Coordinates of C-alpha atoms in Angstrom, one line a residue:
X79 CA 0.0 0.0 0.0
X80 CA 3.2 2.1 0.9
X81 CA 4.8 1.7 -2.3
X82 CA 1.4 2.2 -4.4
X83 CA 0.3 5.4 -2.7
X84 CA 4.2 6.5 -3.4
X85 CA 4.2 5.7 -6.7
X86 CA 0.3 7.4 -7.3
X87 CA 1.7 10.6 -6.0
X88 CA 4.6 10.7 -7.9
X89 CA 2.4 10.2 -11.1
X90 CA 0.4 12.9 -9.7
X91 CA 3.2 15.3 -9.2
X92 CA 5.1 14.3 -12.7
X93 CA 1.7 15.3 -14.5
X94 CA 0.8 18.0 -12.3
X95 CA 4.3 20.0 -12.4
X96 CA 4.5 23.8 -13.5
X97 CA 7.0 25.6 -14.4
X98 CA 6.2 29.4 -13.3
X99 CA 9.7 30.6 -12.3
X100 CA 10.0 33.9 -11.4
X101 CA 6.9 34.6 -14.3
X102 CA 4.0 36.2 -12.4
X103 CA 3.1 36.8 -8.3
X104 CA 0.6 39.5 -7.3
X105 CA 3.2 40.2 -4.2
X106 CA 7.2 39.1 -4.6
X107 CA 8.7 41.7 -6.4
X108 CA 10.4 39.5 -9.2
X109 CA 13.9 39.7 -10.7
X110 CA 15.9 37.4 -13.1
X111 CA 18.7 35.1 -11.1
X112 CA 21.1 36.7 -13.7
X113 CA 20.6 40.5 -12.4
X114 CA 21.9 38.8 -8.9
X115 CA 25.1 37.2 -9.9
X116 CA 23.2 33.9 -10.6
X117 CA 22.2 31.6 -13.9
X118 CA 18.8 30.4 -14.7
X119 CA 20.8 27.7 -16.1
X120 CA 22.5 26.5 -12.6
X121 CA 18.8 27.3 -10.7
X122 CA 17.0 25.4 -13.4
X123 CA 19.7 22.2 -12.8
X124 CA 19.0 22.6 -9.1
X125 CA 15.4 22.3 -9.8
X126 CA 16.0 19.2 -11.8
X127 CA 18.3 17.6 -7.9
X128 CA 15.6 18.8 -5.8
X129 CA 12.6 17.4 -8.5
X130 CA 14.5 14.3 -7.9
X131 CA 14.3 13.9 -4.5
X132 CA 11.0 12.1 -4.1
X133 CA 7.3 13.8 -4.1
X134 CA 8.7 17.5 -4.2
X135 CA 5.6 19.8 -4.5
X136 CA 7.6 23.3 -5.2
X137 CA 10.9 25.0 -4.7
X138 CA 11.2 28.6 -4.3
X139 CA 14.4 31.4 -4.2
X140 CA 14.4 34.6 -3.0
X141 CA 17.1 36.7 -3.1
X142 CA 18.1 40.3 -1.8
X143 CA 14.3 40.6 -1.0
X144 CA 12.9 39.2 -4.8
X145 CA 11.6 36.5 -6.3
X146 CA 14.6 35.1 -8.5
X147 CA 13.5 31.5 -9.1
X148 CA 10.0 29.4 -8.3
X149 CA 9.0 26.1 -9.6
X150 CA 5.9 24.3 -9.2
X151 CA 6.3 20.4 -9.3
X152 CA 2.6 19.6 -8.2
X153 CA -0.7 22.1 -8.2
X154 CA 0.1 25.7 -8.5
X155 CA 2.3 28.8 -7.4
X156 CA 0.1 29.5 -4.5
X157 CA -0.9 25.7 -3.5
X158 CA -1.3 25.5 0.2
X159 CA 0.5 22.0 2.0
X160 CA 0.5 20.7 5.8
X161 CA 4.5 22.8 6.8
X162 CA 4.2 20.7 10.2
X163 CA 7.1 21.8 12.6
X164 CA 7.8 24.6 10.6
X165 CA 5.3 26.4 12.5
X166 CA 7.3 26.0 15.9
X167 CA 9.9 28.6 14.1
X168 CA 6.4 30.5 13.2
X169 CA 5.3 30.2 16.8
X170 CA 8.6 31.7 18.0
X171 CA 8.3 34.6 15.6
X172 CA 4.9 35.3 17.3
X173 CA 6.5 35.4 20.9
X174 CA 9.0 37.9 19.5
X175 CA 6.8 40.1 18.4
X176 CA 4.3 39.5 21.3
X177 CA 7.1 40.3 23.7
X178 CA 8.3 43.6 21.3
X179 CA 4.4 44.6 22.2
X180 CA 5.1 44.6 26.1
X181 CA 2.8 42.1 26.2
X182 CA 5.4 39.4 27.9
X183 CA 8.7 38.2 28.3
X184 CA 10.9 34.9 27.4
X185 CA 11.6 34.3 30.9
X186 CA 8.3 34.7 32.5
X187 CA 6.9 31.0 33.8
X188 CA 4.7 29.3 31.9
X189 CA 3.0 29.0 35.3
X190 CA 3.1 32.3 35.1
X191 CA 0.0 32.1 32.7
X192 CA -1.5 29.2 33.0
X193 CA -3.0 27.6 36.3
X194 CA -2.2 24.0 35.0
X195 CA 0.7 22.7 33.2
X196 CA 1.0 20.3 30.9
X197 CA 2.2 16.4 31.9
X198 CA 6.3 16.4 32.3
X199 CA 6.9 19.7 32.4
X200 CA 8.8 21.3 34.8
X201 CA 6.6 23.9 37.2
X202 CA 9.6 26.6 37.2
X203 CA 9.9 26.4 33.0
X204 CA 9.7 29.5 31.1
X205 CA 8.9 30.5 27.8
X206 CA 12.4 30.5 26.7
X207 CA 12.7 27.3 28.0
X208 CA 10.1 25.7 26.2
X209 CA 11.3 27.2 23.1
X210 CA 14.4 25.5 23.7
X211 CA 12.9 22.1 24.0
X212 CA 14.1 22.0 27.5
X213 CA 11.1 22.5 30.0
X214 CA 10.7 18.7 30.7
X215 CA 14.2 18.4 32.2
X216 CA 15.5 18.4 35.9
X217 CA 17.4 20.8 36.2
X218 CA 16.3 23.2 33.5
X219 CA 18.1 23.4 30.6
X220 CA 19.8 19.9 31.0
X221 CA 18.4 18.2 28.3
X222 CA 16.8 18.2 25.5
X223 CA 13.4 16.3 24.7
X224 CA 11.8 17.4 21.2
X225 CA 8.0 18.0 22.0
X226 CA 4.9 18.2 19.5
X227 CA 2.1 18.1 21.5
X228 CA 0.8 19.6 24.8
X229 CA 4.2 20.9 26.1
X230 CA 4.6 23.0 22.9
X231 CA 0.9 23.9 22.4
X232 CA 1.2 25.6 25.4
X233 CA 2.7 28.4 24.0
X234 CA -0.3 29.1 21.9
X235 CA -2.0 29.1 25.3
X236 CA 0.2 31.5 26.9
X237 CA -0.1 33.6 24.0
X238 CA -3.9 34.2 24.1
X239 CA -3.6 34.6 28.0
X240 CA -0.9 37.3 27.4
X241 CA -2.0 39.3 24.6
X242 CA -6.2 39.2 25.9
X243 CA -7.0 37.6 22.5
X244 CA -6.9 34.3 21.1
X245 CA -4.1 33.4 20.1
X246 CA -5.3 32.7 16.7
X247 CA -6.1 35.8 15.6
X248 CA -3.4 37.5 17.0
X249 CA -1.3 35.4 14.6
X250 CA -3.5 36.2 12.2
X251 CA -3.2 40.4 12.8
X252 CA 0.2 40.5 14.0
X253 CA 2.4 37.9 11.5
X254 CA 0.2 36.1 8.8
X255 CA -1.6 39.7 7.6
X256 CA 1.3 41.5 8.4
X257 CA 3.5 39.7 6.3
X258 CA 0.8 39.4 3.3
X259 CA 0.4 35.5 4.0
X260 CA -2.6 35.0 1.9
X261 CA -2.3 31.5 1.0
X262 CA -1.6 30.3 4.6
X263 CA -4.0 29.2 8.0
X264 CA -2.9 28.3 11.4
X265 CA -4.8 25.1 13.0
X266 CA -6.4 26.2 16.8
X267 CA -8.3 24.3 19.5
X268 CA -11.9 24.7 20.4
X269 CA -10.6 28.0 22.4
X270 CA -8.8 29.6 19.6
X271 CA -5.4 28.6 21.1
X272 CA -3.1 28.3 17.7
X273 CA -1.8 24.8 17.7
X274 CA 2.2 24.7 17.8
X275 CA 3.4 21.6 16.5
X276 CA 2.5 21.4 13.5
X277 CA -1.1 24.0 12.9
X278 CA 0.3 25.7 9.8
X279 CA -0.3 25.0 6.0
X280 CA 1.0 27.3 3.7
X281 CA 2.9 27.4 0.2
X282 CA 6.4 27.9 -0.9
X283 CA 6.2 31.6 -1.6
X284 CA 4.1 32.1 1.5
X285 CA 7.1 30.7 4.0
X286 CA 9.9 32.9 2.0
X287 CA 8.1 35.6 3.7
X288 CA 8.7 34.3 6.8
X289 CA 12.3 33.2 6.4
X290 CA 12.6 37.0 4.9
X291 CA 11.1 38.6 8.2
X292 CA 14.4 36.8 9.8
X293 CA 17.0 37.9 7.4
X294 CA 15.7 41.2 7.7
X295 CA 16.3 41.3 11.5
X296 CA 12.3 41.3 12.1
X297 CA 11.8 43.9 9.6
X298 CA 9.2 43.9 6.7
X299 CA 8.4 46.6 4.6
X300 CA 10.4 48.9 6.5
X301 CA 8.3 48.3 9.4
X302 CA 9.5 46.6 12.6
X303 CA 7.3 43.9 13.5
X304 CA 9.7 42.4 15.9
X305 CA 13.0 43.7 17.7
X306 CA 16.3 42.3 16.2
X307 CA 17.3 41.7 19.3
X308 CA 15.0 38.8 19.5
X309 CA 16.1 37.5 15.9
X310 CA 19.7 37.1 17.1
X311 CA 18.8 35.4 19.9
X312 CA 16.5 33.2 18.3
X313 CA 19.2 31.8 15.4
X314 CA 21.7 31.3 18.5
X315 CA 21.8 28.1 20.6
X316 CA 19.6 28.6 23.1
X317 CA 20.8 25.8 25.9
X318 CA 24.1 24.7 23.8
X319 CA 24.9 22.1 26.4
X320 CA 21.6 20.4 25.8
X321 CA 21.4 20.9 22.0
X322 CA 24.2 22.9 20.1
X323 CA 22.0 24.0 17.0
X324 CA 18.8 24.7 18.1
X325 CA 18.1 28.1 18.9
X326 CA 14.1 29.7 19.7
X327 CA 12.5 26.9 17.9
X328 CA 15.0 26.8 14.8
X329 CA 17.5 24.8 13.9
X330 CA 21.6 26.0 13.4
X331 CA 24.5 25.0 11.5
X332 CA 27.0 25.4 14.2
X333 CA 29.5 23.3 15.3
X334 CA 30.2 23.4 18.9
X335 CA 29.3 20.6 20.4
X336 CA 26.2 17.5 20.4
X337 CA 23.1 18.3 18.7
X338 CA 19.8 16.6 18.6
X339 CA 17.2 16.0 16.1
X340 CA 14.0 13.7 16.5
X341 CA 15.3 11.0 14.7
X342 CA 19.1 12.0 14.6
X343 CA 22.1 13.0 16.5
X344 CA 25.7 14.5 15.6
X345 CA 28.0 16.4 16.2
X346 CA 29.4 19.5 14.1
X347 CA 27.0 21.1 11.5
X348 CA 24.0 19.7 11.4
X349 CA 23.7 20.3 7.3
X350 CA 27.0 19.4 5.4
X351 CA 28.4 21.9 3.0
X352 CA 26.7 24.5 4.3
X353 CA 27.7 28.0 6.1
X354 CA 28.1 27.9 9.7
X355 CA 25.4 30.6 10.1
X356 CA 22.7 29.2 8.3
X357 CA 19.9 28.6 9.9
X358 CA 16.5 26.5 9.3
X359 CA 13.0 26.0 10.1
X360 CA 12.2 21.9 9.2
X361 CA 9.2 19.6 9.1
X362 CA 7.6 16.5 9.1
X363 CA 8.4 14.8 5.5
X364 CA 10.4 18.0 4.2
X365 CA 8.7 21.0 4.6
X366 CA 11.7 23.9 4.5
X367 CA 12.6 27.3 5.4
X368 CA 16.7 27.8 4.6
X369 CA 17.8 31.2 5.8
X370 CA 21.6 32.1 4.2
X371 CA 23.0 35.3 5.3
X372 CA 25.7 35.5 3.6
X373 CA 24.4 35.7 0.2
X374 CA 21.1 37.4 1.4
X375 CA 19.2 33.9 0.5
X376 CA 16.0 32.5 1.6
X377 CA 15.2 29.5 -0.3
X378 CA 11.9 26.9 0.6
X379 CA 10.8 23.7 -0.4
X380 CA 8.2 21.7 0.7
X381 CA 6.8 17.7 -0.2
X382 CA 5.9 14.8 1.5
X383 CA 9.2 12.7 0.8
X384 CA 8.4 10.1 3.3
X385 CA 12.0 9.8 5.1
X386 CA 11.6 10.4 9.1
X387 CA 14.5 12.2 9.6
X388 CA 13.9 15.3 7.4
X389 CA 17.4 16.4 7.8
X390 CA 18.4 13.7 5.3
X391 CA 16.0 15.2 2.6
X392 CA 17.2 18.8 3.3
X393 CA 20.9 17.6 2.8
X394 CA 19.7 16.0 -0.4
X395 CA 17.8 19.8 -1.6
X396 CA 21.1 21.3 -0.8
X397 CA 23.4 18.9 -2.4
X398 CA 21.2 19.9 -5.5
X399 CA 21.1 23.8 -4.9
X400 CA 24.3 24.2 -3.6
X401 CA 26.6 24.2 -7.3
X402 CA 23.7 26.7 -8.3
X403 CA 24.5 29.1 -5.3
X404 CA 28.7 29.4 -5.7
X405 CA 28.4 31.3 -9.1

């Protein structure tokens, strides 16, 4: 049944595929890859590795702020798929610019807000703490134990307590209308408490903006939505004795020291042949958000390539992208 659903989707996606790179969007501003130091030619051999790398549904480029390359392997530019634990970074992005508002801070308790905690986590945890996929250990910070479900969810929780609003609308207002996300929803409970782990779908273009809203130090449109202060802190490793790349909710390239992954362990950078100071959001079957500040890059993909450990299908995107990036 595995291998025939596979091999259905992969029909699917082979006659479904678009090519609409860099063509048309009613909210990118577009440029060619060539007016940025880059070849359609190396992108469009990119696209071929990462088309490869099974059931792909698009691939997107943004660089210096623009569009520069977009491809469509299944449905079109603005299809809408499940990102998973991509919206953890999203979630973090929403604490950043709920504590920018006054409204709280990192390192108030989750007790703080909530009168009952969820199972295994520690009573003295704070938001920062939970962010760093630490709140279940003894002592704080000691360990780290990847969470998808209540322990994570309570942020969304916290949120709505914090701000007076559910939480899903204020992530509506304050991140997915502010950053023109018109193609993406966010999942809630019955009390309009956005769900963390994995509540987002959205498309490729959609997720640039977010990875965008990063590079730009929390900046869109020449408008502050977050302080940078927050970013830096966020794309730095939170607890590095616990976890060496993982910083609010997104994962590092570093290498200084043991780093954990759901499925995966290691040490030095977590993504071979890549910049020390990139950093990523990941998901469930290879949803991506690839942040490269170096060469003012955000680049996202997003499938169902049904491999676990999505780490090994991001390696396999970059392996394909990377010759197109060193022009």
């Amino acid at each position: 049944m595995k291998k025939l659903l596979t091999n259905s989707l992969a029909i699917f996606c082979l006659l479904s595929a678009t090519n609409s790179y860099a063509s048309r969007d009613d909210r990118w501003p577009i440029a060619t890859p060539e007016s940025k130091g880059l070849t359609t030619e190396a992108l469009d051999q990119a696209s071929d590795g990462v088309k490869k790398v099974s059931l792909r549904y698009c691939f997107s480029v943004i660089k210096d702020g623009e569009l520069i390359y977009d491809q469509n392997y299944f449905g079109g530019i603005n299809n809408s798929y499940t990102a998973y634990s991509v919206t953890k970074t999203m979630t973090a992005l929403l604490i950043g610019i709920a504590q920018t508002h006054g409204y709280l801070s990192v390192d108030d308790k989750i007790s703080d807000w909530l009168s009952e905690l969820p199972s295994g986590m520690n009573p003295d945890a704070t938001i920062r703490d939970v962010m760093g996929q630490v709140s279940e250990s003894n002592p704080l910070g000691s360990n780290f134990s990847y969470n998808s479900g209540a322990v994570i969810d309570s942020l969304g929780q916290v949120l709505s307590q914090a701000t007076g609003m559910a939480s899903e609308d204020y992530a509506q207002q304050q991140l997915l209308d502010r950053l023109d996300m018109q193609y993406t929803t966010w999942n809630s409970d019955s009390d309009g408490n956005i769900k963390v782990g994995l509540g987002v779908r959205s498309s490729c273009r959609d997720l640039a903006r977010v990875g965008q809203l990063m590079l730009n130090q929390g900046v869109w449109e020449g408008q502050p939505l977050l302080d940078a202060s927050f970013i830096s802190n966020m794309t730095q490793p939170s607890y590095p004795y616990a976890n060496s790349n993982y910083g609010y909710l997104t994962w590092l390239n570093q290498s200084n020291g043991e780093w954990h992954r759901p499925f995966k362990s290691g040490t030095d950078i977590m993504l071979k042949g890549a910049p020390t100071n990139v950093y990523f959001a990941t998901g469930l079957f290879g949803q991506f958000i690839v942040v490269i500040p170096d060469l003012h890059i955000v680049i996202t993909s997003m499938g169902t390539t049904l491999q676990l450990e999505s780490l090994n299908t991001l390696q396999k995107i970059w392996n394909a992208i990377a010759p197109a990036l060193d022009e």
